[in-house]
mmCIF file of C-alpha atoms and ligand atoms in Angstrom:
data_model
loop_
_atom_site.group_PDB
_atom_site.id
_atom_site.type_symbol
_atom_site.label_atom_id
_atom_site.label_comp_id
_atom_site.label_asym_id
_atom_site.label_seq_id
_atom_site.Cartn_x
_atom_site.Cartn_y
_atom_site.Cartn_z
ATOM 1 C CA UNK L 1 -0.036 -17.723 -4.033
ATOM 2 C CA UNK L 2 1.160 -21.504 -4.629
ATOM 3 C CA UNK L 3 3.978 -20.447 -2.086
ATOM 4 C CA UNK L 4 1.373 -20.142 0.754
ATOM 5 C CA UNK L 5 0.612 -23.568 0.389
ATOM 6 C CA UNK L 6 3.661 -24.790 -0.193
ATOM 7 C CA UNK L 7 4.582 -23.195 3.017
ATOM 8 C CA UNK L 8 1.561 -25.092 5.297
ATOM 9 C CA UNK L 9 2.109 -28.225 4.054
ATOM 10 C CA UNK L 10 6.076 -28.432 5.067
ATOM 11 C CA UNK L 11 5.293 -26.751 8.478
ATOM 12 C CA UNK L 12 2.900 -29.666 9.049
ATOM 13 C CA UNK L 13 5.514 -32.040 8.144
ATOM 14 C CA UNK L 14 8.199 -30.173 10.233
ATOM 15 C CA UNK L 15 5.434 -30.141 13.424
ATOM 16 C CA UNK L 16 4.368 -33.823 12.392
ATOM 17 C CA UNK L 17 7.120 -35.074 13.436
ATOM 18 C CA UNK L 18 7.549 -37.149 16.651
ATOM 19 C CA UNK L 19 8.149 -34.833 19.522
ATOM 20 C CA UNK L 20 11.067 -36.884 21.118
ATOM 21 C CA UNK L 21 12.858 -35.902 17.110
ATOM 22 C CA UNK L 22 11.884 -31.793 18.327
ATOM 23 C CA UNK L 23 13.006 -32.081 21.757
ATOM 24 C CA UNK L 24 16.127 -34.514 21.415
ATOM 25 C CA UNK L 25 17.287 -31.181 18.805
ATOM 26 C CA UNK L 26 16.315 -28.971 21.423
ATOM 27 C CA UNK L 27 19.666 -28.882 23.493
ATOM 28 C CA UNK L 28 22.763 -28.289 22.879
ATOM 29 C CA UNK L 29 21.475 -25.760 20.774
ATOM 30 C CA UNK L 30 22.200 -27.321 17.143
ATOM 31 C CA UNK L 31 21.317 -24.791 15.026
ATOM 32 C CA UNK L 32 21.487 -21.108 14.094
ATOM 33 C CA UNK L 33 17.854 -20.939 15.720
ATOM 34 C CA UNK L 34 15.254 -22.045 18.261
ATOM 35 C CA UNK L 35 12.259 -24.287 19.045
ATOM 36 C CA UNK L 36 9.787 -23.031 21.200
ATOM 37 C CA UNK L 37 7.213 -24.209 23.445
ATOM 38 C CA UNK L 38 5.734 -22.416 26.861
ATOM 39 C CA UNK L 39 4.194 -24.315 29.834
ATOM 40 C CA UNK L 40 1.801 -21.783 29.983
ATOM 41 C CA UNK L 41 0.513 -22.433 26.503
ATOM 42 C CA UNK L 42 -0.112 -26.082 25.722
ATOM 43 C CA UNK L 43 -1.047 -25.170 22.260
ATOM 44 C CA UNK L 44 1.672 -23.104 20.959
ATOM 45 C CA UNK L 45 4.660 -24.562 19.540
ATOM 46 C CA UNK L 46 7.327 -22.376 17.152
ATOM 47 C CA UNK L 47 10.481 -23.219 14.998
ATOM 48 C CA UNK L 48 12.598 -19.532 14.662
ATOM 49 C CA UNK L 49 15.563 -19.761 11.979
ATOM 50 C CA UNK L 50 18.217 -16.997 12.702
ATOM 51 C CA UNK L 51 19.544 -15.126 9.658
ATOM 52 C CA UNK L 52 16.698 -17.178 7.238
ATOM 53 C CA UNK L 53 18.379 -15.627 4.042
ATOM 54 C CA UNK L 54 21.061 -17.560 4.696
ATOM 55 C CA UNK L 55 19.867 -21.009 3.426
ATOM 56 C CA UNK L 56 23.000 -23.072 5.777
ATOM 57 C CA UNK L 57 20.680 -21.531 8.288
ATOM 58 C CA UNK L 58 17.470 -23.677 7.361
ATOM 59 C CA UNK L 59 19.746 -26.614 5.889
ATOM 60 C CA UNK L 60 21.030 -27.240 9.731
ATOM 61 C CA UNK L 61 18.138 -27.081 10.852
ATOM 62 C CA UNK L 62 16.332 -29.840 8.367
ATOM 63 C CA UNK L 63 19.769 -31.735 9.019
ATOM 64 C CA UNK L 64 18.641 -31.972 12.766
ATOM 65 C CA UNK L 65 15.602 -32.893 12.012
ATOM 66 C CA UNK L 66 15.560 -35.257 9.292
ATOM 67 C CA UNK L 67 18.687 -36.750 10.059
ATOM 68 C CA UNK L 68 18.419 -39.181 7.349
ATOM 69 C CA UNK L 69 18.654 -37.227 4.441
ATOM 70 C CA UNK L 70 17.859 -33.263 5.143
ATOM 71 C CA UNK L 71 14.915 -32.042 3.317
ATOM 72 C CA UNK L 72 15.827 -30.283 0.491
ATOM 73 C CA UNK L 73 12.683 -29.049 -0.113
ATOM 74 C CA UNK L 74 11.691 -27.927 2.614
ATOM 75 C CA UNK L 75 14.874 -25.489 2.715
ATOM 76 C CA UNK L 76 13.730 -24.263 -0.444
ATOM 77 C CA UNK L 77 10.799 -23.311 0.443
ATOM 78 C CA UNK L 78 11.817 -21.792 3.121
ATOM 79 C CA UNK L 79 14.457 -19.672 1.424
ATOM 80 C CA UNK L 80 12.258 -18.748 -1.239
ATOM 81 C CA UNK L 81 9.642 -17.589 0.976
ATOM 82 C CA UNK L 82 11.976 -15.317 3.142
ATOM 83 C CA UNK L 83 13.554 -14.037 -0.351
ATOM 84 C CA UNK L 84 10.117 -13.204 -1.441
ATOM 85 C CA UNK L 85 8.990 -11.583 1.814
ATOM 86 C CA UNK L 86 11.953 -9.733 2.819
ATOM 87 C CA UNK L 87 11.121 -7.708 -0.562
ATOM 88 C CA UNK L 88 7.989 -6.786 0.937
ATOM 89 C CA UNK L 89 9.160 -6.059 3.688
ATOM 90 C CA UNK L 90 12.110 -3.796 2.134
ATOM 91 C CA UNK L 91 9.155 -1.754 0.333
ATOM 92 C CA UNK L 92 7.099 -1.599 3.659
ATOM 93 C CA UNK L 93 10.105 0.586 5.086
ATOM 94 C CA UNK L 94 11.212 2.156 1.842
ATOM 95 C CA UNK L 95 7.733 3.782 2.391
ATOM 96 C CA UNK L 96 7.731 4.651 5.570
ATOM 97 C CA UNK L 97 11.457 6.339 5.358
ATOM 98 C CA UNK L 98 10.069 8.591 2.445
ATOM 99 C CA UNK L 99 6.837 9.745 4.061
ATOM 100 C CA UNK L 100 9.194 10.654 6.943
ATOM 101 C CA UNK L 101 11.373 12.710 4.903
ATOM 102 C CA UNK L 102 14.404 10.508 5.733
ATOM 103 C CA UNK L 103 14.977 8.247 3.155
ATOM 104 C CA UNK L 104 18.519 9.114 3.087
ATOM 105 C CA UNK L 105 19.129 7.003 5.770
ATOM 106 C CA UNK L 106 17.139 3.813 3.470
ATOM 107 C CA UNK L 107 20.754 1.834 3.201
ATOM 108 C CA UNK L 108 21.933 1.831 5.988
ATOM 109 C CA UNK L 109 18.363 0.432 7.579
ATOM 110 C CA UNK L 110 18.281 -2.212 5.291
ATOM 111 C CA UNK L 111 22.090 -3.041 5.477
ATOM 112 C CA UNK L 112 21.667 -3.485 9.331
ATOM 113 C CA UNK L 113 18.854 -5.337 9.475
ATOM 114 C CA UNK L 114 18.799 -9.608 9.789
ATOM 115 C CA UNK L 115 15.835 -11.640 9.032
ATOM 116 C CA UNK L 116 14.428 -14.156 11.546
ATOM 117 C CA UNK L 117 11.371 -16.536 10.167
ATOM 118 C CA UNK L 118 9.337 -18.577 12.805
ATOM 119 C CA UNK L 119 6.937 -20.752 11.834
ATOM 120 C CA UNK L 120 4.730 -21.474 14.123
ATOM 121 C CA UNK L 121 1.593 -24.112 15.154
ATOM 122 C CA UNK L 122 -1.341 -23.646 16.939
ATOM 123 C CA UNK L 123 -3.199 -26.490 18.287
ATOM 124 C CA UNK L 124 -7.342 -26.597 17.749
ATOM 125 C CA UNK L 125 -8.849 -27.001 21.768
ATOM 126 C CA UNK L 126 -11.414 -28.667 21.038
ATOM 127 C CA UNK L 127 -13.856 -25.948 22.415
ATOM 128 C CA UNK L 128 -15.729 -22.831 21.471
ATOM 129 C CA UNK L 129 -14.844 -20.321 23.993
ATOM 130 C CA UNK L 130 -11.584 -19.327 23.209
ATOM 131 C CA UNK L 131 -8.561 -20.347 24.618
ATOM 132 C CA UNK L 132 -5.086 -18.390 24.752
ATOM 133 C CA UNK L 133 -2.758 -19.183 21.786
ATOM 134 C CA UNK L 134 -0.215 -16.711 22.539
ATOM 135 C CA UNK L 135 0.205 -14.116 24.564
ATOM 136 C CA UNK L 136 -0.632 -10.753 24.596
ATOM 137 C CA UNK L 137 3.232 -8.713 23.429
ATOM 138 C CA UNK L 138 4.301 -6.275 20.976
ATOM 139 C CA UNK L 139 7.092 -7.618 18.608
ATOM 140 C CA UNK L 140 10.499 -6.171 19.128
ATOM 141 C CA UNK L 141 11.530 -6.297 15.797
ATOM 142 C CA UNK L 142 11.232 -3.270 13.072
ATOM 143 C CA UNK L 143 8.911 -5.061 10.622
ATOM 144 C CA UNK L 144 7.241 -8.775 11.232
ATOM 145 C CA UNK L 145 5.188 -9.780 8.298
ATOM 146 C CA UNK L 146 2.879 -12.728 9.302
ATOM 147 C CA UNK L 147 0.599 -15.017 7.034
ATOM 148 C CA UNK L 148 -1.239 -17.778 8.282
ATOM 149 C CA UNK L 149 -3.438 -20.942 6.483
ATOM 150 C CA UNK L 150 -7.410 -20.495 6.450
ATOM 151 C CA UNK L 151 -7.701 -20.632 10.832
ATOM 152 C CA UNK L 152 -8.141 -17.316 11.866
ATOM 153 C CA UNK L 153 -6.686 -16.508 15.558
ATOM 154 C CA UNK L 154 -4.511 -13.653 15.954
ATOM 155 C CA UNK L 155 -6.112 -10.024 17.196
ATOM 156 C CA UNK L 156 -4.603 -6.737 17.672
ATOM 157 C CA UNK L 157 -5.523 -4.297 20.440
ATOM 158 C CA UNK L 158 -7.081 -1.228 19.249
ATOM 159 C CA UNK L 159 -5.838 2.304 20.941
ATOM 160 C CA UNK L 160 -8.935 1.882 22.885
ATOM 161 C CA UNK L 161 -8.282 -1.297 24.147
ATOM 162 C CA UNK L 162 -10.779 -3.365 22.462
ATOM 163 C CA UNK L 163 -9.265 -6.436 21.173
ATOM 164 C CA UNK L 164 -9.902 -6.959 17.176
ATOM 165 C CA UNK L 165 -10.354 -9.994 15.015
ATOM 166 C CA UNK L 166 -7.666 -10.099 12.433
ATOM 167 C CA UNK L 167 -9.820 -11.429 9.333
ATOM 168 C CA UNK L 168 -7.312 -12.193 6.122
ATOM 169 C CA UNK L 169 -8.243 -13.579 3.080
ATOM 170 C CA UNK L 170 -6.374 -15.897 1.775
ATOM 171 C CA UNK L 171 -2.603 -15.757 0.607
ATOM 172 C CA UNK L 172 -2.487 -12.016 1.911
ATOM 173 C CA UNK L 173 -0.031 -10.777 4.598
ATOM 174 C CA UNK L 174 -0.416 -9.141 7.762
ATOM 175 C CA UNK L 175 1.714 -6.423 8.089
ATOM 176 C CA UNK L 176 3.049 -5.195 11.759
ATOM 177 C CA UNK L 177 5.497 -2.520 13.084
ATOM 178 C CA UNK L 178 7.480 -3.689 15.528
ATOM 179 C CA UNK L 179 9.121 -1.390 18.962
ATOM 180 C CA UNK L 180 12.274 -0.979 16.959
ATOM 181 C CA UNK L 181 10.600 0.542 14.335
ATOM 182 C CA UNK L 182 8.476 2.550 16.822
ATOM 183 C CA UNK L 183 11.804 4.093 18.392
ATOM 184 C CA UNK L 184 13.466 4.542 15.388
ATOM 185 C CA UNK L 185 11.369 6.788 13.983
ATOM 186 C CA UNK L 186 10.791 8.309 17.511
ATOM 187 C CA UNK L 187 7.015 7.192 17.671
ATOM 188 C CA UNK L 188 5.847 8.340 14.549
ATOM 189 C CA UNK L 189 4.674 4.970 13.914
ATOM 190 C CA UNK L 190 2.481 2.710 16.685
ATOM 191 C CA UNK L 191 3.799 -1.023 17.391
ATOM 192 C CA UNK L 192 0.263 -2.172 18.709
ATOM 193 C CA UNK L 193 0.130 -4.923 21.019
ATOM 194 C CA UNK L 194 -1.444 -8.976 19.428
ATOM 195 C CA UNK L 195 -2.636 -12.232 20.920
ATOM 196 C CA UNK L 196 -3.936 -15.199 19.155
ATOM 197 C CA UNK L 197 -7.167 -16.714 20.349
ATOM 198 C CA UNK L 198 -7.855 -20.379 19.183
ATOM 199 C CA UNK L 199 -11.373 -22.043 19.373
ATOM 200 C CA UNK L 200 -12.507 -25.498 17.399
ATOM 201 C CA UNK L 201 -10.774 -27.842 16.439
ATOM 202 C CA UNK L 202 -8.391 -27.461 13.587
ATOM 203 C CA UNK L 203 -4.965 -26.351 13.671
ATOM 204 C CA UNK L 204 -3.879 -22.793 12.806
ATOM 205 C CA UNK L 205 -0.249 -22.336 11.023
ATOM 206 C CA UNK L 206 1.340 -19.317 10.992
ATOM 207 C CA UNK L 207 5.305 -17.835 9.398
ATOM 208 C CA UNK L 208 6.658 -14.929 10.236
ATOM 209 C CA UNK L 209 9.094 -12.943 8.773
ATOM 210 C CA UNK L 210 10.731 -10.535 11.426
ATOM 211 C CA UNK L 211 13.343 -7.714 10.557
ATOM 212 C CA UNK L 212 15.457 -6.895 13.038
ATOM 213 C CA UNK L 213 18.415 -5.100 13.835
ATOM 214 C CA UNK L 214 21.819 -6.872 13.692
ATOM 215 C CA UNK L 215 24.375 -7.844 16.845
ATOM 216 C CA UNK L 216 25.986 -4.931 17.703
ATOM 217 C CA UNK L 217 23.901 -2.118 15.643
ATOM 218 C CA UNK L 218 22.307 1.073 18.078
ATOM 219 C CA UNK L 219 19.087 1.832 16.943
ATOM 220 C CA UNK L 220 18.935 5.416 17.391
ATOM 221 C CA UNK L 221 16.335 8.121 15.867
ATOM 222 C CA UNK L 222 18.083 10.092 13.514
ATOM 223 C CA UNK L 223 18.068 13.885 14.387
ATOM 224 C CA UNK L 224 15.848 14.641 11.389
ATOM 225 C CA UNK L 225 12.757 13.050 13.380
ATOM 226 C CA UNK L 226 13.629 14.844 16.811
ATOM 227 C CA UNK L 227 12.839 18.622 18.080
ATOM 228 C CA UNK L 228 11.103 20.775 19.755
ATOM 229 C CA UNK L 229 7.889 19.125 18.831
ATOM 230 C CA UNK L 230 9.153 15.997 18.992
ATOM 231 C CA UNK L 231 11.657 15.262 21.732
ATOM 232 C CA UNK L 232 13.317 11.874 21.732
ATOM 233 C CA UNK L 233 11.605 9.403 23.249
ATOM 234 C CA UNK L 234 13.821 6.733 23.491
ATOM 235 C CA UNK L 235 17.649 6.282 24.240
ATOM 236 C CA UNK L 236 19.990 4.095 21.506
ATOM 237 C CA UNK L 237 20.038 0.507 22.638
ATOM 238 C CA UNK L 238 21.322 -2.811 21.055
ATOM 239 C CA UNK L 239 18.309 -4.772 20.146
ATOM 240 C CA UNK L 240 20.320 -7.801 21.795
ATOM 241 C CA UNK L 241 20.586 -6.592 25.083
ATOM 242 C CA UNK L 242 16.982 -4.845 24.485
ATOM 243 C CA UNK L 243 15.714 -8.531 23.677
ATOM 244 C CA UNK L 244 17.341 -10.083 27.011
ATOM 245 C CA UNK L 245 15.957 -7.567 29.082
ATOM 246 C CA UNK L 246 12.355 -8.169 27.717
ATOM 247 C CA UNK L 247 13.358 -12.191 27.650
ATOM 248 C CA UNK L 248 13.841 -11.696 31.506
ATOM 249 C CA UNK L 249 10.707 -9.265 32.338
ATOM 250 C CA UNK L 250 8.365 -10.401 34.217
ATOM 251 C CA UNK L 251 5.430 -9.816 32.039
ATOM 252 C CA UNK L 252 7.504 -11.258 29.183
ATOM 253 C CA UNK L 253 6.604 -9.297 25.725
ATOM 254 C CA UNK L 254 4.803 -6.708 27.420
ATOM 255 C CA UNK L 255 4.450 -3.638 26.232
ATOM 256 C CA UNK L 256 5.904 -1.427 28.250
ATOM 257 C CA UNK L 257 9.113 -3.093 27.835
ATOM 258 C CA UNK L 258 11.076 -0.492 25.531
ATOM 259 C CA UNK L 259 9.885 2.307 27.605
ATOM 260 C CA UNK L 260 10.979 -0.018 30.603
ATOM 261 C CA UNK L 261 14.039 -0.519 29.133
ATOM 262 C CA UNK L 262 15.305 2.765 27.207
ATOM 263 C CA UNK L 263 12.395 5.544 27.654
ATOM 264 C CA UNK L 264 13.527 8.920 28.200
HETATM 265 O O1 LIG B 301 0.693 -16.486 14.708
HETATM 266 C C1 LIG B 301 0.458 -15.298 14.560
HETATM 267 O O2 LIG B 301 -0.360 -14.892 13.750
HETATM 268 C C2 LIG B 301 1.151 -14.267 15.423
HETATM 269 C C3 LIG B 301 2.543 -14.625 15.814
HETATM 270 C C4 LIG B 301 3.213 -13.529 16.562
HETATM 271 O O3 LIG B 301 2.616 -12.598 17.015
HETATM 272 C C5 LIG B 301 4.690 -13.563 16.747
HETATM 273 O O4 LIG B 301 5.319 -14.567 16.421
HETATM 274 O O5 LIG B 301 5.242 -12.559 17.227
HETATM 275 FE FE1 LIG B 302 3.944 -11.014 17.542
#
């Protein structure tokens, strides 16, 4: 898809630029978003746009960091691809609300639901055993839909805890479900736990397209998907509060967090 590429090449220009232009934008926080970088990881470094539908949202951001003139193309891009993937991602749950039984309740899921879109740059080390790219977590939201350039990195954990390549070709997505999915439909579905692993020397760029619940929504099983059989796993939470409480554990991301936080 010419969109994938479009995509890499304006991430490289966004993580291109000089880091004093990333950090200076860092703080006060100047737009509806984040930039990301851990100690802990040298090589990971992230760009997350709050509400990415909303093209004001990437428009601030490009204001901040090409002060001169924005970069209109790059917010096009950038809206596009979130317009495109969010369809995806509206089919992804379509499907999974039907072969529940409970698409009734389609709507309202998607008419609660925010999209956040990181984009995201992983360093080569320069070496051939691996080195961490980013920590082993489960994603919080209800869908993330990931697609990266030809550098292969991330694995997922399989149920018996071996951890597996993730081998795409090109201009395909990665799928994932994330906890809030997982509690919403009461554990009918599995929000498996991912790293990325980088070796060599090239970097890898990722985007992500997250769903997740908006400010103030409870994300609750409906009573369809709990009984006898099934009792209900997890209590209704805000996904805010449910994000600052994993934000604040000490094995940040883990996944035991939304038991931690909500189990029954
Ligand atoms: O870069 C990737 O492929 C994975 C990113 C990821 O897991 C995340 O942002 O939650
Ligand atoms: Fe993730």
């Amino acid at each position: 898809m010419e969109l994938h590429k479009e995509l890499y090449s304006s991430s490289e220009e966004l993580f291109d630029l000089p880091s004093s232009t990333k950090l200076k934008n860092k703080s006060p926080k100047p737009f509806h978003g984040y930039i990301g970088q851990y100690s802990f990881i040298p090589l990971y470094e992230s760009i997350g746009i709050d509400d990415a539908m909303n093209i004001e949202n990437a428009e601030s951001l490009a204001n901040m960091m090409w002060p001169e003139k924005g970069n209109a193309n790059f917010c096009k891009i950038i809206s596009s691809f979130s317009q495109q993937v969010s369809e995806l991602d509206q089919m992804v749950r379509r499907m999974v609300l039907e072969s529940l039984g409970v698409e009734k309740y389609y709507d309202e899921h998607i008419e609660s639901t925010n999209y956040l879109l990181r984009v995201m740059k992983y360093k080569g080390p320069d070496t051939s055993d691996a080195k961490l790219g980013l920590q082993p977590h489960t994603d919080k939201s209800i869908v993330s839909i990931l697609c990266q350039n030809q550098v292969n990195g991330l694995e997922v954990q399989s149920k018996d805890g071996t951890w597996i390549e993730v081998k795409i070709s090109p201009n395909s997505f990665i799928v994932m479900i994330g906890d809030s999915f997982l509690a919403w439909t009461n554990g009918r579905l599995h929000s498996p736990l991912h790293r990325v692993m980088m070796t060599g020397d090239k970097a890898r760029y990722s985007t992500g397209l997250f769903s997740i619940p908006k400010d103030g929504y409870m994300v609750k099983a409906p009573e369809e998907l709990v009984d006898e059989e099934h009792p209900l796993l997890f209590k209704p939470f805000d996904f805010v509060e449910f994000t600052k409480f994993n934000n604040t554990a000490e094995d940040h991301g883990c996944k035991s967090a939304l038991k931690s936080y909500c189990g029954v």
